[in-house]
Amino acid sequence: MARPLIQLALDSLDVAQTLKLATLAAPYIDIFEIGTPCIKHNGVALVRELRRKFPDKLILVDLKTMDAGEYEATPFYEAGADICTVLGVSGLPTIAGVIKAAHKYNGEVQVDLINVPDKVGCARESAKLGAHIIGVHTGLDAQAAGQTPFADLQAVAKLGLPVRLSVAGGIKSSTVQQVVKAGANIVVVGAAIYGAPSPADAAREIAQLAAAA
Ligand SMILES: O=C([C@H](O)CO)[C@H](O)[C@H](O)COP(=O)(O)O
């Protein structure tokens, strides 16, 4: 398997803080995720700014699109996003719309399984439609209620779908190897990096652990 990619979730609303964190962690990060609260607050201009500052990084915009897939995602691909997310619960026509927008800009689509009741079924159908990445995701509120993404990751990985698997939801240095061994190709890390005393050291440690798993 190729080296797992590390995705840093940029979840601050503040642009200066977001750029500072991205700069500190950049040497250890493959994908910058502009988190949902951050993209809602700052909009497409932040995609352009990150693209300009980090021409060699992949940029994922965590739109979590729920409707009007092609219409909503198009300006973000146009601004330089490599990957946009769409909710699995949005349904197949919306997912297909984001895939159509991605094709126009040579981009990719991640279907986020957050709160999807039948995650295995949704992952199968999304892969059939042409989604590139399936995201197994325990959101911040579900994490606060004690949930984790580990069992769902195992269930989706077992399917052996022709897609990359991303995992998000409180991943940290003590769990990164567990998710890579379970089949994650992309490991998303937010709080364990931005909440660490040294985000750069935390990012380096997590990247090294993932590569060694
Ligand atoms: O996607 C996220 C969340 O739903 C807010 O939009 C987080 O960025 C994602 O969960 C990663 O952050 P951590 O769980 O803190 O690692």
JSON list of C-alpha atoms and ligand atoms in Angstrom, two decimals:
[
{"chain": "A", "resi": 1, "resn": "MET", "atom": "CA", "xyz": [0.00, 0.00, 0.00]},
{"chain": "A", "resi": 2, "resn": "ALA", "atom": "CA", "xyz": [1.19, 3.54, -0.76]},
{"chain": "A", "resi": 3, "resn": "ARG", "atom": "CA", "xyz": [2.24, 5.71, 2.17]},
{"chain": "A", "resi": 4, "resn": "PRO", "atom": "CA", "xyz": [-0.84, 6.97, 4.04]},
{"chain": "A", "resi": 5, "resn": "LEU", "atom": "CA", "xyz": [-1.48, 10.67, 3.52]},
{"chain": "A", "resi": 6, "resn": "ILE", "atom": "CA", "xyz": [-1.85, 13.04, 6.44]},
{"chain": "A", "resi": 7, "resn": "GLN", "atom": "CA", "xyz": [-4.63, 15.60, 6.22]},
{"chain": "A", "resi": 8, "resn": "LEU", "atom": "CA", "xyz": [-4.64, 18.55, 8.62]},
{"chain": "A", "resi": 9, "resn": "ALA", "atom": "CA", "xyz": [-8.11, 19.87, 9.45]},
{"chain": "A", "resi": 10, "resn": "LEU", "atom": "CA", "xyz": [-7.91, 23.67, 9.60]},
{"chain": "A", "resi": 11, "resn": "ASP", "atom": "CA", "xyz": [-10.86, 24.35, 11.86]},
{"chain": "A", "resi": 12, "resn": "SER", "atom": "CA", "xyz": [-10.16, 27.88, 13.13]},
{"chain": "A", "resi": 13, "resn": "LEU", "atom": "CA", "xyz": [-12.40, 30.69, 11.87]},
{"chain": "A", "resi": 14, "resn": "ASP", "atom": "CA", "xyz": [-9.48, 33.11, 11.88]},
{"chain": "A", "resi": 15, "resn": "VAL", "atom": "CA", "xyz": [-7.55, 33.40, 8.60]},
{"chain": "A", "resi": 16, "resn": "ALA", "atom": "CA", "xyz": [-4.28, 34.53, 10.18]},
{"chain": "A", "resi": 17, "resn": "GLN", "atom": "CA", "xyz": [-4.33, 31.64, 12.65]},
{"chain": "A", "resi": 18, "resn": "THR", "atom": "CA", "xyz": [-5.26, 29.23, 9.87]},
{"chain": "A", "resi": 19, "resn": "LEU", "atom": "CA", "xyz": [-2.32, 30.31, 7.71]},
{"chain": "A", "resi": 20, "resn": "LYS", "atom": "CA", "xyz": [0.06, 30.25, 10.68]},
{"chain": "A", "resi": 21, "resn": "LEU", "atom": "CA", "xyz": [-0.95, 26.69, 11.59]},
{"chain": "A", "resi": 22, "resn": "ALA", "atom": "CA", "xyz": [-0.71, 25.56, 7.96]},
{"chain": "A", "resi": 23, "resn": "THR", "atom": "CA", "xyz": [2.80, 27.05, 7.67]},
{"chain": "A", "resi": 24, "resn": "LEU", "atom": "CA", "xyz": [4.01, 25.42, 10.91]},
{"chain": "A", "resi": 25, "resn": "ALA", "atom": "CA", "xyz": [2.70, 21.97, 10.02]},
{"chain": "A", "resi": 26, "resn": "ALA", "atom": "CA", "xyz": [3.31, 22.07, 6.26]},
{"chain": "A", "resi": 27, "resn": "PRO", "atom": "CA", "xyz": [6.48, 19.94, 6.16]},
{"chain": "A", "resi": 28, "resn": "TYR", "atom": "CA", "xyz": [4.54, 16.96, 7.56]},
{"chain": "A", "resi": 29, "resn": "ILE", "atom": "CA", "xyz": [1.18, 17.42, 5.85]},
{"chain": "A", "resi": 30, "resn": "ASP", "atom": "CA", "xyz": [-0.04, 16.17, 2.47]},
{"chain": "A", "resi": 31, "resn": "ILE", "atom": "CA", "xyz": [-3.54, 17.64, 2.41]},
{"chain": "A", "resi": 32, "resn": "PHE", "atom": "CA", "xyz": [-4.79, 20.88, 3.91]},
{"chain": "A", "resi": 33, "resn": "GLU", "atom": "CA", "xyz": [-8.46, 20.57, 4.79]},
{"chain": "A", "resi": 34, "resn": "ILE", "atom": "CA", "xyz": [-10.34, 23.83, 5.03]},
{"chain": "A", "resi": 35, "resn": "GLY", "atom": "CA", "xyz": [-12.83, 22.67, 7.69]},
{"chain": "A", "resi": 36, "resn": "THR", "atom": "CA", "xyz": [-16.55, 23.28, 7.39]},
{"chain": "A", "resi": 37, "resn": "PRO", "atom": "CA", "xyz": [-16.81, 26.12, 9.93]},
{"chain": "A", "resi": 38, "resn": "CYS", "atom": "CA", "xyz": [-13.74, 27.76, 8.39]},
{"chain": "A", "resi": 39, "resn": "ILE", "atom": "CA", "xyz": [-14.97, 27.61, 4.78]},
{"chain": "A", "resi": 40, "resn": "LYS", "atom": "CA", "xyz": [-18.43, 28.87, 5.79]},
{"chain": "A", "resi": 41, "resn": "HIS", "atom": "CA", "xyz": [-16.83, 31.80, 7.59]},
{"chain": "A", "resi": 42, "resn": "ASN", "atom": "CA", "xyz": [-14.17, 32.70, 5.05]},
{"chain": "A", "resi": 43, "resn": "GLY", "atom": "CA", "xyz": [-15.46, 31.45, 1.72]},
{"chain": "A", "resi": 44, "resn": "VAL", "atom": "CA", "xyz": [-13.79, 30.83, -1.58]},
{"chain": "A", "resi": 45, "resn": "ALA", "atom": "CA", "xyz": [-11.15, 33.57, -1.05]},
{"chain": "A", "resi": 46, "resn": "LEU", "atom": "CA", "xyz": [-9.38, 31.35, 1.48]},
{"chain": "A", "resi": 47, "resn": "VAL", "atom": "CA", "xyz": [-9.12, 28.54, -1.09]},
{"chain": "A", "resi": 48, "resn": "ARG", "atom": "CA", "xyz": [-7.38, 30.98, -3.45]},
{"chain": "A", "resi": 49, "resn": "GLU", "atom": "CA", "xyz": [-5.04, 32.18, -0.72]},
{"chain": "A", "resi": 50, "resn": "LEU", "atom": "CA", "xyz": [-4.03, 28.66, 0.40]},
{"chain": "A", "resi": 51, "resn": "ARG", "atom": "CA", "xyz": [-3.58, 27.63, -3.25]},
{"chain": "A", "resi": 52, "resn": "ARG", "atom": "CA", "xyz": [-1.26, 30.60, -3.81]},
{"chain": "A", "resi": 53, "resn": "LYS", "atom": "CA", "xyz": [0.76, 30.01, -0.62]},
{"chain": "A", "resi": 54, "resn": "PHE", "atom": "CA", "xyz": [0.97, 26.22, -0.93]},
{"chain": "A", "resi": 55, "resn": "PRO", "atom": "CA", "xyz": [1.06, 25.35, -4.64]},
{"chain": "A", "resi": 56, "resn": "ASP", "atom": "CA", "xyz": [2.41, 21.84, -3.94]},
{"chain": "A", "resi": 57, "resn": "LYS", "atom": "CA", "xyz": [-0.14, 20.74, -1.33]},
{"chain": "A", "resi": 58, "resn": "LEU", "atom": "CA", "xyz": [-3.47, 19.10, -1.95]},
{"chain": "A", "resi": 59, "resn": "ILE", "atom": "CA", "xyz": [-6.39, 21.23, -0.76]},
{"chain": "A", "resi": 60, "resn": "LEU", "atom": "CA", "xyz": [-9.62, 19.64, 0.44]},
{"chain": "A", "resi": 61, "resn": "VAL", "atom": "CA", "xyz": [-12.60, 21.90, 0.99]},
{"chain": "A", "resi": 62, "resn": "ASP", "atom": "CA", "xyz": [-14.90, 20.34, 3.57]},
{"chain": "A", "resi": 63, "resn": "LEU", "atom": "CA", "xyz": [-18.12, 21.69, 2.07]},
{"chain": "A", "resi": 64, "resn": "LYS", "atom": "CA", "xyz": [-20.24, 18.81, 3.38]},
{"chain": "A", "resi": 65, "resn": "THR", "atom": "CA", "xyz": [-22.61, 19.62, 0.54]},
{"chain": "A", "resi": 66, "resn": "MET", "atom": "CA", "xyz": [-26.24, 18.63, 1.15]},
{"chain": "A", "resi": 67, "resn": "ASP", "atom": "CA", "xyz": [-27.96, 19.88, -2.02]},
{"chain": "A", "resi": 68, "resn": "ALA", "atom": "CA", "xyz": [-27.23, 21.56, -5.34]},
{"chain": "A", "resi": 69, "resn": "GLY", "atom": "CA", "xyz": [-24.03, 19.55, -5.66]},
{"chain": "A", "resi": 70, "resn": "GLU", "atom": "CA", "xyz": [-22.66, 20.78, -8.96]},
{"chain": "A", "resi": 71, "resn": "TYR", "atom": "CA", "xyz": [-23.68, 24.41, -8.38]},
{"chain": "A", "resi": 72, "resn": "GLU", "atom": "CA", "xyz": [-22.20, 24.59, -4.87]},
{"chain": "A", "resi": 73, "resn": "ALA", "atom": "CA", "xyz": [-18.92, 22.79, -5.56]},
{"chain": "A", "resi": 74, "resn": "THR", "atom": "CA", "xyz": [-18.01, 24.37, -8.92]},
{"chain": "A", "resi": 75, "resn": "PRO", "atom": "CA", "xyz": [-16.58, 27.70, -7.62]},
{"chain": "A", "resi": 76, "resn": "PHE", "atom": "CA", "xyz": [-14.40, 25.86, -5.10]},
{"chain": "A", "resi": 77, "resn": "TYR", "atom": "CA", "xyz": [-12.81, 23.63, -7.74]},
{"chain": "A", "resi": 78, "resn": "GLU", "atom": "CA", "xyz": [-12.42, 26.69, -9.94]},
{"chain": "A", "resi": 79, "resn": "ALA", "atom": "CA", "xyz": [-10.56, 28.45, -7.08]},
{"chain": "A", "resi": 80, "resn": "GLY", "atom": "CA", "xyz": [-8.07, 25.61, -6.76]},
{"chain": "A", "resi": 81, "resn": "ALA", "atom": "CA", "xyz": [-9.59, 22.91, -4.56]},
{"chain": "A", "resi": 82, "resn": "ASP", "atom": "CA", "xyz": [-8.35, 19.42, -5.35]},
{"chain": "A", "resi": 83, "resn": "ILE", "atom": "CA", "xyz": [-11.06, 17.68, -3.36]},
{"chain": "A", "resi": 84, "resn": "CYS", "atom": "CA", "xyz": [-14.53, 18.75, -2.16]},
{"chain": "A", "resi": 85, "resn": "THR", "atom": "CA", "xyz": [-16.67, 16.81, 0.26]},
{"chain": "A", "resi": 86, "resn": "VAL", "atom": "CA", "xyz": [-20.34, 15.95, -0.15]},
{"chain": "A", "resi": 87, "resn": "LEU", "atom": "CA", "xyz": [-22.52, 14.33, 2.48]},
{"chain": "A", "resi": 88, "resn": "GLY", "atom": "CA", "xyz": [-23.53, 10.72, 1.97]},
{"chain": "A", "resi": 89, "resn": "VAL", "atom": "CA", "xyz": [-26.92, 11.61, 3.47]},
{"chain": "A", "resi": 90, "resn": "SER", "atom": "CA", "xyz": [-27.48, 14.13, 0.64]},
{"chain": "A", "resi": 91, "resn": "GLY", "atom": "CA", "xyz": [-28.36, 11.28, -1.73]},
{"chain": "A", "resi": 92, "resn": "LEU", "atom": "CA", "xyz": [-27.02, 10.04, -5.04]},
{"chain": "A", "resi": 93, "resn": "PRO", "atom": "CA", "xyz": [-28.17, 12.92, -7.32]},
{"chain": "A", "resi": 94, "resn": "THR", "atom": "CA", "xyz": [-26.31, 15.48, -5.20]},
{"chain": "A", "resi": 95, "resn": "ILE", "atom": "CA", "xyz": [-23.20, 13.28, -5.03]},
{"chain": "A", "resi": 96, "resn": "ALA", "atom": "CA", "xyz": [-23.37, 12.88, -8.83]},
{"chain": "A", "resi": 97, "resn": "GLY", "atom": "CA", "xyz": [-23.53, 16.67, -9.20]},
{"chain": "A", "resi": 98, "resn": "VAL", "atom": "CA", "xyz": [-20.31, 17.18, -7.22]},
{"chain": "A", "resi": 99, "resn": "ILE", "atom": "CA", "xyz": [-18.63, 14.42, -9.26]},
{"chain": "A", "resi": 100, "resn": "LYS", "atom": "CA", "xyz": [-19.66, 16.28, -12.44]},
{"chain": "A", "resi": 101, "resn": "ALA", "atom": "CA", "xyz": [-18.12, 19.52, -11.14]},
{"chain": "A", "resi": 102, "resn": "ALA", "atom": "CA", "xyz": [-14.93, 17.70, -10.13]},
{"chain": "A", "resi": 103, "resn": "HIS", "atom": "CA", "xyz": [-14.51, 16.16, -13.58]},
{"chain": "A", "resi": 104, "resn": "LYS", "atom": "CA", "xyz": [-14.64, 19.60, -15.17]},
{"chain": "A", "resi": 105, "resn": "TYR", "atom": "CA", "xyz": [-11.65, 20.75, -13.07]},
{"chain": "A", "resi": 106, "resn": "ASN", "atom": "CA", "xyz": [-9.72, 17.48, -12.79]},
{"chain": "A", "resi": 107, "resn": "GLY", "atom": "CA", "xyz": [-10.66, 17.33, -9.13]},
{"chain": "A", "resi": 108, "resn": "GLU", "atom": "CA", "xyz": [-11.78, 14.59, -6.78]},
{"chain": "A", "resi": 109, "resn": "VAL", "atom": "CA", "xyz": [-14.80, 13.99, -4.59]},
{"chain": "A", "resi": 110, "resn": "GLN", "atom": "CA", "xyz": [-14.98, 12.67, -1.06]},
{"chain": "A", "resi": 111, "resn": "VAL", "atom": "CA", "xyz": [-18.27, 11.30, 0.21]},
{"chain": "A", "resi": 112, "resn": "ASP", "atom": "CA", "xyz": [-18.55, 11.87, 3.95]},
{"chain": "A", "resi": 113, "resn": "LEU", "atom": "CA", "xyz": [-20.41, 9.08, 5.74]},
{"chain": "A", "resi": 114, "resn": "ILE", "atom": "CA", "xyz": [-21.14, 11.24, 8.82]},
{"chain": "A", "resi": 115, "resn": "ASN", "atom": "CA", "xyz": [-24.59, 10.31, 10.20]},
{"chain": "A", "resi": 116, "resn": "VAL", "atom": "CA", "xyz": [-25.35, 7.94, 7.30]},
{"chain": "A", "resi": 117, "resn": "PRO", "atom": "CA", "xyz": [-27.44, 5.08, 8.74]},
{"chain": "A", "resi": 118, "resn": "ASP", "atom": "CA", "xyz": [-26.29, 2.47, 6.15]},
{"chain": "A", "resi": 119, "resn": "LYS", "atom": "CA", "xyz": [-22.62, 3.35, 5.74]},
{"chain": "A", "resi": 120, "resn": "VAL", "atom": "CA", "xyz": [-21.70, 0.19, 3.84]},
{"chain": "A", "resi": 121, "resn": "GLY", "atom": "CA", "xyz": [-24.53, 0.67, 1.32]},
{"chain": "A", "resi": 122, "resn": "CYS", "atom": "CA", "xyz": [-23.74, 4.35, 0.83]},
{"chain": "A", "resi": 123, "resn": "ALA", "atom": "CA", "xyz": [-20.02, 3.63, 0.35]},
{"chain": "A", "resi": 124, "resn": "ARG", "atom": "CA", "xyz": [-20.85, 0.99, -2.30]},
{"chain": "A", "resi": 125, "resn": "GLU", "atom": "CA", "xyz": [-23.25, 3.26, -4.21]},
{"chain": "A", "resi": 126, "resn": "SER", "atom": "CA", "xyz": [-20.89, 6.24, -4.03]},
{"chain": "A", "resi": 127, "resn": "ALA", "atom": "CA", "xyz": [-18.00, 4.19, -5.40]},
{"chain": "A", "resi": 128, "resn": "LYS", "atom": "CA", "xyz": [-20.25, 2.97, -8.24]},
{"chain": "A", "resi": 129, "resn": "LEU", "atom": "CA", "xyz": [-21.09, 6.59, -9.09]},
{"chain": "A", "resi": 130, "resn": "GLY", "atom": "CA", "xyz": [-17.39, 7.45, -9.35]},
{"chain": "A", "resi": 131, "resn": "ALA", "atom": "CA", "xyz": [-16.55, 9.01, -5.99]},
{"chain": "A", "resi": 132, "resn": "HIS", "atom": "CA", "xyz": [-12.81, 8.96, -5.42]},
{"chain": "A", "resi": 133, "resn": "ILE", "atom": "CA", "xyz": [-12.64, 8.95, -1.62]},
{"chain": "A", "resi": 134, "resn": "ILE", "atom": "CA", "xyz": [-14.98, 7.61, 1.07]},
{"chain": "A", "resi": 135, "resn": "GLY", "atom": "CA", "xyz": [-14.72, 9.43, 4.37]},
{"chain": "A", "resi": 136, "resn": "VAL", "atom": "CA", "xyz": [-15.50, 7.53, 7.55]},
{"chain": "A", "resi": 137, "resn": "HIS", "atom": "CA", "xyz": [-16.11, 10.38, 9.96]},
{"chain": "A", "resi": 138, "resn": "THR", "atom": "CA", "xyz": [-17.15, 10.80, 13.56]},
{"chain": "A", "resi": 139, "resn": "GLY", "atom": "CA", "xyz": [-17.89, 14.53, 13.82]},
{"chain": "A", "resi": 140, "resn": "LEU", "atom": "CA", "xyz": [-16.96, 16.76, 16.72]},
{"chain": "A", "resi": 141, "resn": "ASP", "atom": "CA", "xyz": [-20.40, 16.58, 18.35]},
{"chain": "A", "resi": 142, "resn": "ALA", "atom": "CA", "xyz": [-20.53, 12.78, 18.08]},
{"chain": "A", "resi": 143, "resn": "GLN", "atom": "CA", "xyz": [-17.01, 12.60, 19.53]},
{"chain": "A", "resi": 144, "resn": "ALA", "atom": "CA", "xyz": [-18.19, 14.68, 22.47]},
{"chain": "A", "resi": 145, "resn": "ALA", "atom": "CA", "xyz": [-20.93, 12.05, 22.96]},
{"chain": "A", "resi": 146, "resn": "GLY", "atom": "CA", "xyz": [-18.27, 9.33, 23.13]},
{"chain": "A", "resi": 147, "resn": "GLN", "atom": "CA", "xyz": [-18.35, 7.93, 19.57]},
{"chain": "A", "resi": 148, "resn": "THR", "atom": "CA", "xyz": [-15.31, 6.90, 17.50]},
{"chain": "A", "resi": 149, "resn": "PRO", "atom": "CA", "xyz": [-14.83, 5.99, 13.81]},
{"chain": "A", "resi": 150, "resn": "PHE", "atom": "CA", "xyz": [-12.96, 2.69, 14.33]},
{"chain": "A", "resi": 151, "resn": "ALA", "atom": "CA", "xyz": [-15.74, 0.11, 13.87]},
{"chain": "A", "resi": 152, "resn": "ASP", "atom": "CA", "xyz": [-17.16, 1.92, 10.82]},
{"chain": "A", "resi": 153, "resn": "LEU", "atom": "CA", "xyz": [-13.70, 2.11, 9.25]},
{"chain": "A", "resi": 154, "resn": "GLN", "atom": "CA", "xyz": [-13.28, -1.66, 9.59]},
{"chain": "A", "resi": 155, "resn": "ALA", "atom": "CA", "xyz": [-16.72, -2.33, 8.08]},
{"chain": "A", "resi": 156, "resn": "VAL", "atom": "CA", "xyz": [-16.10, -0.09, 5.05]},
{"chain": "A", "resi": 157, "resn": "ALA", "atom": "CA", "xyz": [-12.49, -1.27, 4.55]},
{"chain": "A", "resi": 158, "resn": "LYS", "atom": "CA", "xyz": [-13.73, -4.88, 4.38]},
{"chain": "A", "resi": 159, "resn": "LEU", "atom": "CA", "xyz": [-15.66, -4.03, 1.19]},
{"chain": "A", "resi": 160, "resn": "GLY", "atom": "CA", "xyz": [-12.42, -3.58, -0.79]},
{"chain": "A", "resi": 161, "resn": "LEU", "atom": "CA", "xyz": [-13.94, -0.83, -2.92]},
{"chain": "A", "resi": 162, "resn": "PRO", "atom": "CA", "xyz": [-11.83, 0.82, -5.66]},
{"chain": "A", "resi": 163, "resn": "VAL", "atom": "CA", "xyz": [-11.62, 4.09, -3.73]},
{"chain": "A", "resi": 164, "resn": "ARG", "atom": "CA", "xyz": [-9.32, 5.64, -1.14]},
{"chain": "A", "resi": 165, "resn": "LEU", "atom": "CA", "xyz": [-10.50, 5.56, 2.46]},
{"chain": "A", "resi": 166, "resn": "SER", "atom": "CA", "xyz": [-10.24, 8.58, 4.69]},
{"chain": "A", "resi": 167, "resn": "VAL", "atom": "CA", "xyz": [-10.83, 8.50, 8.43]},
{"chain": "A", "resi": 168, "resn": "ALA", "atom": "CA", "xyz": [-11.60, 11.42, 10.73]},
{"chain": "A", "resi": 169, "resn": "GLY", "atom": "CA", "xyz": [-12.77, 11.82, 14.26]},
{"chain": "A", "resi": 170, "resn": "GLY", "atom": "CA", "xyz": [-10.35, 12.49, 17.07]},
{"chain": "A", "resi": 171, "resn": "ILE", "atom": "CA", "xyz": [-7.38, 10.64, 15.54]},
{"chain": "A", "resi": 172, "resn": "LYS", "atom": "CA", "xyz": [-4.19, 11.20, 17.55]},
{"chain": "A", "resi": 173, "resn": "SER", "atom": "CA", "xyz": [-0.72, 9.73, 17.94]},
{"chain": "A", "resi": 174, "resn": "SER", "atom": "CA", "xyz": [-1.99, 6.80, 20.02]},
{"chain": "A", "resi": 175, "resn": "THR", "atom": "CA", "xyz": [-4.58, 5.77, 17.37]},
{"chain": "A", "resi": 176, "resn": "VAL", "atom": "CA", "xyz": [-2.98, 6.70, 14.05]},
{"chain": "A", "resi": 177, "resn": "GLN", "atom": "CA", "xyz": [-1.32, 3.31, 13.52]},
{"chain": "A", "resi": 178, "resn": "GLN", "atom": "CA", "xyz": [-4.55, 1.49, 14.38]},
{"chain": "A", "resi": 179, "resn": "VAL", "atom": "CA", "xyz": [-6.46, 3.30, 11.60]},
{"chain": "A", "resi": 180, "resn": "VAL", "atom": "CA", "xyz": [-3.70, 2.85, 9.03]},
{"chain": "A", "resi": 181, "resn": "LYS", "atom": "CA", "xyz": [-3.59, -0.89, 9.80]},
{"chain": "A", "resi": 182, "resn": "ALA", "atom": "CA", "xyz": [-7.38, -0.99, 9.45]},
{"chain": "A", "resi": 183, "resn": "GLY", "atom": "CA", "xyz": [-7.08, 0.34, 5.88]},
{"chain": "A", "resi": 184, "resn": "ALA", "atom": "CA", "xyz": [-7.12, 4.15, 6.01]},
{"chain": "A", "resi": 185, "resn": "ASN", "atom": "CA", "xyz": [-5.28, 5.73, 3.07]},
{"chain": "A", "resi": 186, "resn": "ILE", "atom": "CA", "xyz": [-5.86, 9.26, 4.37]},
{"chain": "A", "resi": 187, "resn": "VAL", "atom": "CA", "xyz": [-5.70, 10.11, 8.07]},
{"chain": "A", "resi": 188, "resn": "VAL", "atom": "CA", "xyz": [-7.40, 13.35, 9.06]},
{"chain": "A", "resi": 189, "resn": "VAL", "atom": "CA", "xyz": [-6.11, 15.08, 12.16]},
{"chain": "A", "resi": 190, "resn": "GLY", "atom": "CA", "xyz": [-7.45, 18.28, 13.66]},
{"chain": "A", "resi": 191, "resn": "ALA", "atom": "CA", "xyz": [-7.39, 18.83, 17.41]},
{"chain": "A", "resi": 192, "resn": "ALA", "atom": "CA", "xyz": [-4.42, 16.53, 18.03]},
{"chain": "A", "resi": 193, "resn": "ILE", "atom": "CA", "xyz": [-2.30, 18.91, 15.95]},
{"chain": "A", "resi": 194, "resn": "TYR", "atom": "CA", "xyz": [-3.86, 22.36, 16.42]},
{"chain": "A", "resi": 195, "resn": "GLY", "atom": "CA", "xyz": [-4.42, 21.75, 20.14]},
{"chain": "A", "resi": 196, "resn": "ALA", "atom": "CA", "xyz": [-0.87, 20.50, 20.79]},
{"chain": "A", "resi": 197, "resn": "PRO", "atom": "CA", "xyz": [1.73, 22.68, 22.55]},
{"chain": "A", "resi": 198, "resn": "SER", "atom": "CA", "xyz": [3.83, 22.39, 19.36]},
{"chain": "A", "resi": 199, "resn": "PRO", "atom": "CA", "xyz": [1.64, 21.73, 16.29]},
{"chain": "A", "resi": 200, "resn": "ALA", "atom": "CA", "xyz": [4.75, 21.10, 14.18]},
{"chain": "A", "resi": 201, "resn": "ASP", "atom": "CA", "xyz": [6.08, 18.45, 16.58]},
{"chain": "A", "resi": 202, "resn": "ALA", "atom": "CA", "xyz": [2.65, 16.81, 16.82]},
{"chain": "A", "resi": 203, "resn": "ALA", "atom": "CA", "xyz": [2.29, 16.74, 13.02]},
{"chain": "A", "resi": 204, "resn": "ARG", "atom": "CA", "xyz": [5.78, 15.27, 12.62]},
{"chain": "A", "resi": 205, "resn": "GLU", "atom": "CA", "xyz": [5.11, 12.55, 15.20]},
{"chain": "A", "resi": 206, "resn": "ILE", "atom": "CA", "xyz": [1.77, 11.58, 13.65]},
{"chain": "A", "resi": 207, "resn": "ALA", "atom": "CA", "xyz": [3.23, 11.52, 10.12]},
{"chain": "A", "resi": 208, "resn": "GLN", "atom": "CA", "xyz": [6.15, 9.35, 11.25]},
{"chain": "A", "resi": 209, "resn": "LEU", "atom": "CA", "xyz": [3.86, 6.93, 13.10]},
{"chain": "A", "resi": 210, "resn": "ALA", "atom": "CA", "xyz": [1.54, 6.65, 10.09]},
{"chain": "A", "resi": 211, "resn": "ALA", "atom": "CA", "xyz": [4.44, 5.95, 7.73]},
{"chain": "A", "resi": 212, "resn": "ALA", "atom": "CA", "xyz": [5.79, 3.26, 10.07]},
{"chain": "A", "resi": 213, "resn": "ALA", "atom": "CA", "xyz": [2.46, 1.45, 10.60]},
{"chain": "B", "resi": 1, "resn": "LIG", "atom": "O1", "xyz": [-14.58, 17.61, 9.91]},
{"chain": "B", "resi": 1, "resn": "LIG", "atom": "C1", "xyz": [-14.45, 17.91, 11.06]},
{"chain": "B", "resi": 1, "resn": "LIG", "atom": "C2", "xyz": [-15.62, 18.32, 11.89]},
{"chain": "B", "resi": 1, "resn": "LIG", "atom": "O2", "xyz": [-16.77, 17.71, 11.41]},
{"chain": "B", "resi": 1, "resn": "LIG", "atom": "C3", "xyz": [-15.84, 19.82, 11.80]},
{"chain": "B", "resi": 1, "resn": "LIG", "atom": "O3", "xyz": [-16.09, 20.23, 10.51]},
{"chain": "B", "resi": 1, "resn": "LIG", "atom": "C4", "xyz": [-13.11, 17.89, 11.70]},
{"chain": "B", "resi": 1, "resn": "LIG", "atom": "O4", "xyz": [-12.29, 18.74, 10.97]},
{"chain": "B", "resi": 1, "resn": "LIG", "atom": "C5", "xyz": [-12.57, 16.47, 11.75]},
{"chain": "B", "resi": 1, "resn": "LIG", "atom": "O5", "xyz": [-13.39, 15.76, 12.64]},
{"chain": "B", "resi": 1, "resn": "LIG", "atom": "C6", "xyz": [-11.11, 16.38, 12.17]},
{"chain": "B", "resi": 1, "resn": "LIG", "atom": "O6", "xyz": [-10.89, 16.97, 13.41]},
{"chain": "B", "resi": 1, "resn": "LIG", "atom": "P1", "xyz": [-10.56, 16.12, 14.74]},
{"chain": "B", "resi": 1, "resn": "LIG", "atom": "O7", "xyz": [-11.72, 15.22, 14.98]},
{"chain": "B", "resi": 1, "resn": "LIG", "atom": "O8", "xyz": [-10.38, 17.19, 15.78]},
{"chain": "B", "resi": 1, "resn": "LIG", "atom": "O9", "xyz": [-9.28, 15.38, 14.48]}
]
